[in-house]
mmCIF file of C-alpha atoms in Angstrom:
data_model
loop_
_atom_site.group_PDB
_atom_site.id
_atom_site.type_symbol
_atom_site.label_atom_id
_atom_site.label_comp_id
_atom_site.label_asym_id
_atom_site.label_seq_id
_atom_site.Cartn_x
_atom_site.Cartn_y
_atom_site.Cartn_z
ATOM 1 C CA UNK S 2 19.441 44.655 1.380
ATOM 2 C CA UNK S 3 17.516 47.171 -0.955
ATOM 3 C CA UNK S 4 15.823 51.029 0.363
ATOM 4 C CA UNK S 5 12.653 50.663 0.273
ATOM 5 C CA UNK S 6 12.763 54.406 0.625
ATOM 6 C CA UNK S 7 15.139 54.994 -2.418
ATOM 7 C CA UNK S 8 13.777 57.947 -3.669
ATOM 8 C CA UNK S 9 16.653 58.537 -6.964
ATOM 9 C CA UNK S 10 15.803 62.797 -6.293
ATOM 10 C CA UNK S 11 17.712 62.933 -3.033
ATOM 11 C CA UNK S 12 21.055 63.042 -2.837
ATOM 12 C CA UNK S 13 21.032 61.528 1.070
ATOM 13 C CA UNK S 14 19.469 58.329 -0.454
ATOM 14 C CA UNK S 15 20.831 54.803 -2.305
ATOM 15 C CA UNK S 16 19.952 52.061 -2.884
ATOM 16 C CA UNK S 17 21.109 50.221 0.434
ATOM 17 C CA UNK S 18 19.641 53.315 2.583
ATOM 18 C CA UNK S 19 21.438 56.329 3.571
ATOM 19 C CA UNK S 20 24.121 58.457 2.902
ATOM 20 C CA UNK S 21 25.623 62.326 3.583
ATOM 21 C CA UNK S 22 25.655 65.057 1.048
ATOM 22 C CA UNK S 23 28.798 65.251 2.856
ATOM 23 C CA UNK S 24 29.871 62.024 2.519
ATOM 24 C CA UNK S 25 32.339 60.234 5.031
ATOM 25 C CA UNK S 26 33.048 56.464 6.153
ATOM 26 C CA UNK S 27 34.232 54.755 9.148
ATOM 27 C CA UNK S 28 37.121 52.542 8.868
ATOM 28 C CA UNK S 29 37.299 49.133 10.254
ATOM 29 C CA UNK S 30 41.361 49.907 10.686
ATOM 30 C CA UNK S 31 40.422 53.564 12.067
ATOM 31 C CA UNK S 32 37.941 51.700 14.805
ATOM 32 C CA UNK S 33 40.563 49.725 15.546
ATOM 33 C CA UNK S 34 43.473 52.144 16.047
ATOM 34 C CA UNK S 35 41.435 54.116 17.833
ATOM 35 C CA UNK S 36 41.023 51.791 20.189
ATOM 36 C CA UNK S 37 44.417 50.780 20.598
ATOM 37 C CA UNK S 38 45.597 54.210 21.503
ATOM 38 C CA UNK S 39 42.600 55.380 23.788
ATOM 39 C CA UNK S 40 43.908 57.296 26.887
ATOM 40 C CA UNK S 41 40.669 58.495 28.231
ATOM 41 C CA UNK S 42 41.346 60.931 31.205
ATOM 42 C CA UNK S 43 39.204 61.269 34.296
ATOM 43 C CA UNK S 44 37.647 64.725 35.256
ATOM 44 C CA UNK S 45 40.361 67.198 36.550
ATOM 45 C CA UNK S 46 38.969 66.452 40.459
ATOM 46 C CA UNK S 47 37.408 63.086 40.204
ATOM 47 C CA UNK S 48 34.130 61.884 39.160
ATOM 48 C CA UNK S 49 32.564 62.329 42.564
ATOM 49 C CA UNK S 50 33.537 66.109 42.490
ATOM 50 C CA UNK S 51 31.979 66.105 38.851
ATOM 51 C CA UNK S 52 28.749 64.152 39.483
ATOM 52 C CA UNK S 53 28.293 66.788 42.866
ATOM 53 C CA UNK S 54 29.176 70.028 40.769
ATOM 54 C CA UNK S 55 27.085 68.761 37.369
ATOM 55 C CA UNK S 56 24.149 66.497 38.564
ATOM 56 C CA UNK S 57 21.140 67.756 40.419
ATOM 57 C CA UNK S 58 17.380 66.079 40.573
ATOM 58 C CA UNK S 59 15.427 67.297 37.969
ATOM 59 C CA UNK S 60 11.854 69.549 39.280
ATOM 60 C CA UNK S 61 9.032 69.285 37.241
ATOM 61 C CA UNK S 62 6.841 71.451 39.239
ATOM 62 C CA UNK S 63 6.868 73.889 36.884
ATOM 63 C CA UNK S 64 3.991 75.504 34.283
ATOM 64 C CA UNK S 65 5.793 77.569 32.269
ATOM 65 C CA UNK S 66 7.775 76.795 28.932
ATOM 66 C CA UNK S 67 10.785 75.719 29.977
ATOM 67 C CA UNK S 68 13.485 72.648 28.574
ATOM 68 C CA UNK S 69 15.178 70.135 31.159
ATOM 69 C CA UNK S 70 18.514 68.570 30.494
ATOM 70 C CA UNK S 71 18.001 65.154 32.175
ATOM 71 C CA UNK S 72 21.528 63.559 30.523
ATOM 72 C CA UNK S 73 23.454 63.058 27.717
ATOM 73 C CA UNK S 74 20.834 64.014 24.640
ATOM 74 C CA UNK S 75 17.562 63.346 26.509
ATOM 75 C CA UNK S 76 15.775 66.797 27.429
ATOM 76 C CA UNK S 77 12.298 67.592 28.443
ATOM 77 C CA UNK S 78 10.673 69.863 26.983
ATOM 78 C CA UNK S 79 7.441 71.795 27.644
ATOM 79 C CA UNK S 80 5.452 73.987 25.772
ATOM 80 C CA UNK S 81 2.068 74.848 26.400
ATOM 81 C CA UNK S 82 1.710 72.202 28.730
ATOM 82 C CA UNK S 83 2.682 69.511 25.874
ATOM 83 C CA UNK S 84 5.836 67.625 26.583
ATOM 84 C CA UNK S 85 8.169 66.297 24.083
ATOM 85 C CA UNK S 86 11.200 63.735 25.538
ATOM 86 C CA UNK S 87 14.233 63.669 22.953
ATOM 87 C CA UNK S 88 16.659 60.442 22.636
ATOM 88 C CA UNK S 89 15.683 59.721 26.208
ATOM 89 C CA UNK S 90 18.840 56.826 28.100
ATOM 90 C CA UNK S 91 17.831 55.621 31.624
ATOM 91 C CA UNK S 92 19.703 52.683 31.540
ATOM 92 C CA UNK S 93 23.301 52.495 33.533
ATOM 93 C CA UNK S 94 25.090 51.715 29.781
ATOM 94 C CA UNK S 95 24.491 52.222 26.319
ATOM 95 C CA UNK S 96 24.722 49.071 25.145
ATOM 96 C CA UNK S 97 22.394 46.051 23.941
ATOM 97 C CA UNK S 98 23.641 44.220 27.229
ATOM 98 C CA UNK S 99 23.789 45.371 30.703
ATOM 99 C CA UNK S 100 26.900 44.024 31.723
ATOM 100 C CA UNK S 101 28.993 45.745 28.879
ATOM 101 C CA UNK S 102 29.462 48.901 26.804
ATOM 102 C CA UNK S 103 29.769 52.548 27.475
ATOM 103 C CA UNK S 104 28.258 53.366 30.970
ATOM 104 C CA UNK S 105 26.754 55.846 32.412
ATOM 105 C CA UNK S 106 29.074 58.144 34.762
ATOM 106 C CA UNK S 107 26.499 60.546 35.778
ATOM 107 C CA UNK S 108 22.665 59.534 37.109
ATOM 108 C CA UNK S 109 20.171 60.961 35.302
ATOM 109 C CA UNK S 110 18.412 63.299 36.543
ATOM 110 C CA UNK S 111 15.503 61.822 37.024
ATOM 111 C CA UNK S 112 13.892 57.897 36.647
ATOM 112 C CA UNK S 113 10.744 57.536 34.162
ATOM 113 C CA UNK S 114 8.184 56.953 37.046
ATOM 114 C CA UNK S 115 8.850 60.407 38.364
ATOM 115 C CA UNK S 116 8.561 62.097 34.675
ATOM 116 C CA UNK S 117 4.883 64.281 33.493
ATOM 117 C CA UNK S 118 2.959 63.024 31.080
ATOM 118 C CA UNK S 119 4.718 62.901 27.643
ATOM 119 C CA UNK S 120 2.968 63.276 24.251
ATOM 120 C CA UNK S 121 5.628 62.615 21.852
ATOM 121 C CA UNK S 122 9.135 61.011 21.961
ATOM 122 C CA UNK S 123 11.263 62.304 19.701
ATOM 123 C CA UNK S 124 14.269 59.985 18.502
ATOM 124 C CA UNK S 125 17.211 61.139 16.297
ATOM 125 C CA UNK S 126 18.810 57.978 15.294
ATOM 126 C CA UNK S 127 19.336 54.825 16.332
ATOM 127 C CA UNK S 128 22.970 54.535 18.182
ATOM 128 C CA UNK S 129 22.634 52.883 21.701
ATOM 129 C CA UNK S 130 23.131 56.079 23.358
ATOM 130 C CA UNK S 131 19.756 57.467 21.460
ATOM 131 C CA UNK S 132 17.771 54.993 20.965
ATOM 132 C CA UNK S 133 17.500 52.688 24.462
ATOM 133 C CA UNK S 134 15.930 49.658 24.250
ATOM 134 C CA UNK S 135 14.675 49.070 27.958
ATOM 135 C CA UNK S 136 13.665 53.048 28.147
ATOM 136 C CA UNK S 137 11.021 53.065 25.249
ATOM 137 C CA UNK S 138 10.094 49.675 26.580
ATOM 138 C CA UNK S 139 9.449 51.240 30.189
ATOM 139 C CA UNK S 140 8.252 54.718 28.840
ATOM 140 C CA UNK S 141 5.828 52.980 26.274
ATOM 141 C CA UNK S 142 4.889 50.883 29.455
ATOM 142 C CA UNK S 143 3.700 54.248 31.519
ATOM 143 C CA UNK S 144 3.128 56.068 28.196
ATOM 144 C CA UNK S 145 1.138 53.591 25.980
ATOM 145 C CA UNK S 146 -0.883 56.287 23.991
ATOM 146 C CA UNK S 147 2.657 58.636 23.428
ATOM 147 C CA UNK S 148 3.568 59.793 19.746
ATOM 148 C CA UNK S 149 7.386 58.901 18.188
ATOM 149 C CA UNK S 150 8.794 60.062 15.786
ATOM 150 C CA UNK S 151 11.662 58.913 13.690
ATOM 151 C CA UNK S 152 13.646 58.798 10.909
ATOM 152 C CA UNK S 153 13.124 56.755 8.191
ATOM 153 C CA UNK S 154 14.094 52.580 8.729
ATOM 154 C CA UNK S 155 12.873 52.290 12.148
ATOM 155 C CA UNK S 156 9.364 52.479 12.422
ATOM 156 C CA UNK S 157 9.007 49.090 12.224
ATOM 157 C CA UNK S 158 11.295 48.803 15.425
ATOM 158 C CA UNK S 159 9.779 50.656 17.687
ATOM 159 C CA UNK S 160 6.201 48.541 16.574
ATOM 160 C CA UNK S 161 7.786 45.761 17.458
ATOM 161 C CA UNK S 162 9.086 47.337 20.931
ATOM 162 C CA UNK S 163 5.211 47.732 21.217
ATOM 163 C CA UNK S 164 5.235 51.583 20.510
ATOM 164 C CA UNK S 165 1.563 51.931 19.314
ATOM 165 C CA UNK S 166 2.054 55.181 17.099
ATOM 166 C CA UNK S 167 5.068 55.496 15.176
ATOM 167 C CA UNK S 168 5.552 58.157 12.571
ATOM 168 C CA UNK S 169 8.571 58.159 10.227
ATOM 169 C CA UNK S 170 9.740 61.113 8.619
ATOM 170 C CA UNK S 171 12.295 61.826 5.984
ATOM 171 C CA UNK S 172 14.599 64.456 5.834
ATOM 172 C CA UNK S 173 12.322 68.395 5.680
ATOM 173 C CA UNK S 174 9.139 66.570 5.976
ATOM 174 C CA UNK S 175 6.974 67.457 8.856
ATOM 175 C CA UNK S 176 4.155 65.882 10.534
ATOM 176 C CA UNK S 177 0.956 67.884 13.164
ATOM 177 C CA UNK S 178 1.037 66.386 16.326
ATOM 178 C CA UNK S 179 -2.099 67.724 17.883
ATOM 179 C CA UNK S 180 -0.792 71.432 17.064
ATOM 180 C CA UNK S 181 2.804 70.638 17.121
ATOM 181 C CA UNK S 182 4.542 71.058 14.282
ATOM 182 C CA UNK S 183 7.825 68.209 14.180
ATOM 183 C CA UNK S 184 10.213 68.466 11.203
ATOM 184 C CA UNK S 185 13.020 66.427 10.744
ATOM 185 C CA UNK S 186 16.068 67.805 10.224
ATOM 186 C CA UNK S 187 19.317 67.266 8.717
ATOM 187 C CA UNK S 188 22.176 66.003 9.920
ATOM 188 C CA UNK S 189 25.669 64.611 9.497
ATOM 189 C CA UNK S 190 25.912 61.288 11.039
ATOM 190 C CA UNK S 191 25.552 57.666 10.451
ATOM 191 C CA UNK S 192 23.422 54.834 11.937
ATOM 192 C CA UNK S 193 24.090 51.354 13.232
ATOM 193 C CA UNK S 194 23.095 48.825 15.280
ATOM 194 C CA UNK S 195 24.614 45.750 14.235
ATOM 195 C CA UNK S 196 27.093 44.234 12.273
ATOM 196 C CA UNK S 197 25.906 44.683 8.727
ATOM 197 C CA UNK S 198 23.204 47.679 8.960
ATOM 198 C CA UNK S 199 25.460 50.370 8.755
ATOM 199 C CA UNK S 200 23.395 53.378 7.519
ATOM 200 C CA UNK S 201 20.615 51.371 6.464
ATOM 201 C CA UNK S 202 18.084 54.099 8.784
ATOM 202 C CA UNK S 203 18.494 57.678 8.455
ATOM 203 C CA UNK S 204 19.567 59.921 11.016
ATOM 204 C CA UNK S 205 17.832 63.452 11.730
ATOM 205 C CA UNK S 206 17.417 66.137 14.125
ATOM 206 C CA UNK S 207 13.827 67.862 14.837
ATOM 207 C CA UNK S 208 12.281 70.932 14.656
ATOM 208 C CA UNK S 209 9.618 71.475 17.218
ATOM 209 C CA UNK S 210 6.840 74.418 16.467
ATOM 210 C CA UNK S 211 4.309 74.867 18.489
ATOM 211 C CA UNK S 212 2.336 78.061 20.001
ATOM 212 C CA UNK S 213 4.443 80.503 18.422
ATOM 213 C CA UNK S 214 7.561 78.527 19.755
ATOM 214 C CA UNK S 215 10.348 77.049 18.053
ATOM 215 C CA UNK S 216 12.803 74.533 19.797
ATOM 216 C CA UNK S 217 15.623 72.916 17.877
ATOM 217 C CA UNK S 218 17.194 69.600 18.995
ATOM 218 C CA UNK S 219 20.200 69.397 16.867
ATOM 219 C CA UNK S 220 20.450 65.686 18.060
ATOM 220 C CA UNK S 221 24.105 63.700 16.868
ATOM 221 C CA UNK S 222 26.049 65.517 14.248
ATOM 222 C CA UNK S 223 29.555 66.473 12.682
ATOM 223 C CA UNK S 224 29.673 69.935 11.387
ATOM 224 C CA UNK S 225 27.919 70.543 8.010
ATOM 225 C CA UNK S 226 27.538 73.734 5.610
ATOM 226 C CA UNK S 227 23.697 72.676 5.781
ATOM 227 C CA UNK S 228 23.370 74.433 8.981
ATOM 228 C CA UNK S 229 23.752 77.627 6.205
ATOM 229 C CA UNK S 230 20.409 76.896 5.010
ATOM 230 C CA UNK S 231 18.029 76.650 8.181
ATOM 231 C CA UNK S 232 17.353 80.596 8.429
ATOM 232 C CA UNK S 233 16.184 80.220 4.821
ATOM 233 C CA UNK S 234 13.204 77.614 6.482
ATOM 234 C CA UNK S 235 13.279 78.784 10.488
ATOM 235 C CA UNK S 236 13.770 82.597 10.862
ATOM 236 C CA UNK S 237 12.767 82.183 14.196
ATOM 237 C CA UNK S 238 13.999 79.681 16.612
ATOM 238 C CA UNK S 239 13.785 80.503 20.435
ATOM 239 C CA UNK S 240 16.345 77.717 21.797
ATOM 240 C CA UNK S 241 18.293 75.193 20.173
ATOM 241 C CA UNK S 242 19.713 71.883 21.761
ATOM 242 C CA UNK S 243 23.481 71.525 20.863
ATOM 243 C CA UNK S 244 25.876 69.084 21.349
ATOM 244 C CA UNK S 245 29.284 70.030 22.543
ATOM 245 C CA UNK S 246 30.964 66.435 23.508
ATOM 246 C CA UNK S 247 32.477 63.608 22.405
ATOM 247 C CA UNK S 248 34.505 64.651 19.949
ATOM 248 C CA UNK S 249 38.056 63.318 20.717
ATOM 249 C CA UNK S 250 40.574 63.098 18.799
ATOM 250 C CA UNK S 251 39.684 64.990 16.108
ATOM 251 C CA UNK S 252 41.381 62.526 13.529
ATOM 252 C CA UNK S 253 38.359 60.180 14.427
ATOM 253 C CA UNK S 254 35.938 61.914 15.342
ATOM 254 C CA UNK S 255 35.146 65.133 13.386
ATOM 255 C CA UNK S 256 33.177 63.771 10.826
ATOM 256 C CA UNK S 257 30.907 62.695 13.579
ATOM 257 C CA UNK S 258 30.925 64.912 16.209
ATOM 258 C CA UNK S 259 31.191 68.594 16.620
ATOM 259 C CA UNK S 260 33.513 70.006 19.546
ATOM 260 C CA UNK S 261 32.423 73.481 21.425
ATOM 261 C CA UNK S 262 34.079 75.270 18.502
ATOM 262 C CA UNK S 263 31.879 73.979 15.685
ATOM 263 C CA UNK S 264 28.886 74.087 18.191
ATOM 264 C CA UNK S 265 29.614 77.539 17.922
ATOM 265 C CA UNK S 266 29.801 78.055 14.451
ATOM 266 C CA UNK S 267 26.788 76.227 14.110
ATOM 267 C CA UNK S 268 25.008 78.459 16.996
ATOM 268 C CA UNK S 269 25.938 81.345 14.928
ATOM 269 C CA UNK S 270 24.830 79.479 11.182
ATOM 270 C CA UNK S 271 21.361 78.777 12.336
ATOM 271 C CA UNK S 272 20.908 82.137 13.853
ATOM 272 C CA UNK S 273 19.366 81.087 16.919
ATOM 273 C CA UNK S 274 17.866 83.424 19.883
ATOM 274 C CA UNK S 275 20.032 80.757 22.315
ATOM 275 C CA UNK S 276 21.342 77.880 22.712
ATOM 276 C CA UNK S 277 21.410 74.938 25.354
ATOM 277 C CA UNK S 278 24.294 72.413 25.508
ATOM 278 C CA UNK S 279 23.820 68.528 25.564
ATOM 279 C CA UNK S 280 25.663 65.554 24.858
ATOM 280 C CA UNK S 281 28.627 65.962 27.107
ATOM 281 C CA UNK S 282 29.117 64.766 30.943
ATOM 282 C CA UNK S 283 27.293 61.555 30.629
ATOM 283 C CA UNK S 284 29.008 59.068 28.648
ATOM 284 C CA UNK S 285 32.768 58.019 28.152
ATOM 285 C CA UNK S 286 32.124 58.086 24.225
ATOM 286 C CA UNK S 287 35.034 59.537 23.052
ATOM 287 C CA UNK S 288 38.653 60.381 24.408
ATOM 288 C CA UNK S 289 38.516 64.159 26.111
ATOM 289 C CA UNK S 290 37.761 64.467 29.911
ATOM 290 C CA UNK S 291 33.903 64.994 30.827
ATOM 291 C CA UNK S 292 34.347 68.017 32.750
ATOM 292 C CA UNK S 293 36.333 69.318 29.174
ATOM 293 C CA UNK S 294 33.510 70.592 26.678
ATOM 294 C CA UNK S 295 32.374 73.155 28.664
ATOM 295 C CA UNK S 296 35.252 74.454 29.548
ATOM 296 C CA UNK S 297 36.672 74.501 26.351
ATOM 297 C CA UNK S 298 33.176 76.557 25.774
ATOM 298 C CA UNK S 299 33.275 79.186 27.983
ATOM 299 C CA UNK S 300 37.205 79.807 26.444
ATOM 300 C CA UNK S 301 35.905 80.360 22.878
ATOM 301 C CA UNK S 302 32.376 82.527 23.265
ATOM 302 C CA UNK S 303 34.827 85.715 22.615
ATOM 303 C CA UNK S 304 35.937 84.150 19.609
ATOM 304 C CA UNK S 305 32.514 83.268 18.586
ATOM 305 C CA UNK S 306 31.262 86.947 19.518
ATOM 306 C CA UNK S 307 28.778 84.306 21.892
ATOM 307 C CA UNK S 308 27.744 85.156 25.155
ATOM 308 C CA UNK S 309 27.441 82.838 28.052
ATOM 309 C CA UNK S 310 23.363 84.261 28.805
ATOM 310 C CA UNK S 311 22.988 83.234 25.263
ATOM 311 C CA UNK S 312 24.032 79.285 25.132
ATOM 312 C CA UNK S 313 23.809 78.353 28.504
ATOM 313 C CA UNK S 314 25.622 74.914 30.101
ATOM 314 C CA UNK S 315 23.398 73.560 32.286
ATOM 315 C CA UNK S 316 23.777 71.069 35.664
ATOM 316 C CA UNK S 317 22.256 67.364 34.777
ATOM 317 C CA UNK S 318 18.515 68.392 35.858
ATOM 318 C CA UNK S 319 18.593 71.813 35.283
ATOM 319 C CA UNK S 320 15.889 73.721 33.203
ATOM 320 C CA UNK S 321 15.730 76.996 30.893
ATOM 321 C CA UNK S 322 12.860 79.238 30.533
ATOM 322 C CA UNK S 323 10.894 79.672 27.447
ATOM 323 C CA UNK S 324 10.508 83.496 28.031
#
């Protein structure tokens, strides 16, 4: 298969599609031993005890500028009474089929029938977990006249899902929604969906501006030295989405994932006003307990001279205030 995006200049492009400045692959034989030695452990007290300390309905009935964490990566969030949904999963797996795959441990915090009206969808990449089939089918469904955005490569999916304006961006390019100002961001990651499209979309996280706000969903990523560079374009970001989980073992997953130590580091890179956590207490995608990243958190904000007011773990369905 050939880029049709090549573009020679940038060093996150081939000729087949993508690649990392940082550049890292994933093994057949590393899938594989993974795999063979998975011990994934349950939450210290149980998964009821989890789901009933970190689930809660979600509350729209708010008018302020706030964010909601409804799951995994998928937050809410309004500004100015505009509403952007990020990598939104509603589905009970995250998986092309319904009877297999990774599924889901805790509800989301809401179902799409009870959500406000969104403007855009944002999507990161295009791993089952971020990029749900039967959710942008349903929210397209209710939605019909929402925005996404994308990275490059899958436009032309989410047409065909019947998504009636799509807008693919590249790496630092930037597109006016009504006012809104979405930039997509890098990231350290990979994409797939099948057998033989390995990294042939990119994969991004966005920068949301929008009446003198600035929101930052970091989306999927390993830890990069790029994060170094975002004051240089973003002096000013009021909250950014981080994600602390699934990140076990480290051997496997740390060029794709970042634990609550690197979600740190990068907390401190970007230079951030605060930080909300995501991507953790959902899905069984990697080998550490759910109830594990935040705790692992709250031990290293000393470290990190971080405070707990200042990246804040939230219940399933909980929201933050834009203030």
């Amino acid at each position: 298969m050939k880029n049709h995006y090549y573009d020679q200049r940038k060093a996150h492009h081939n000729a087949q599609g993508f690649q990392n400045i940082e550049p890292f692959s994933v093994s057949i034989s590393d899938v594989k031993k993974w795999k063979r030695e998975r011990r994934v452990n349950p939450p210290r007290e149980g998964y009821t005890h989890f789901e009933q300390t970190w689930w809660q309905p979600a509350n729209f009935n708010c008018l302020d500028d706030a964010i909601w964490w409804l799951g995994h990566a998928s937050t809410l969030i309004q500004i100015n009474q505009r509403t952007i949904l990020t990598d939104p999963i509603f589905s009970k797996r995250a998986s092309p089929v319904a009877f297999a795959g990774p599924k889901r441990y805790t509800p989301s915090a809401c179902q799409i029938e009870d959500l406000p009206h969104i403007d855009v969808i944002a999507i990161s990449h295009n791993h089952y977990d971020h990029l749900d089939h039967a959710s942008i089918k349903k929210l397209i469904k209710r939605f019909p006249h929402v925005t996404v955005v994308v990275p490059l490569g899958l436009k032309n999916k989410l047409q065909r899902w019947g998504a009636n304006e799509v807008i693919e961006l590249d790496w630092w390019q930037s597109v006016d929604i009504n006012g809104m100002l979405l930039t997509s961001m890098p990231a350290r990651h990979w994409s797939r969906r099948g057998l033989f499209d390995t990294n042939r979309t990119l994969w991004c996280g966005w920068m949301i501006e929008f009446a003198k706000r600035c929101v930052y969903f970091v989306g999927d990523t390993s830890y990069t030295t790029q994060f170094k560079l975002i004051p240089q374009h973003f002096a000013h970001i009021d909250v950014a989405l981080i994600p602390i989980g699934s990140y076990a073992p480290r051997w496997f997953m740390h060029n794709q994932h970042v634990d609550p130590a690197q979600a740190l580091q990068l907390f401190n890179d970007i230079g951030c006003k605060r930080a909300m956590a995501i991507h953790w207490g959902t899905f069984e995608l990697a080998d550490e307990p759910l109830d594990e990243p935040p705790q692992l958190l709250q031990h290293l904000f000393a470290q990190y001279h971080v405070s707990p007011q200042d990246f804040s773990v939230l219940k399933i369905g909980q929201s933050i205030l834009l203030d």
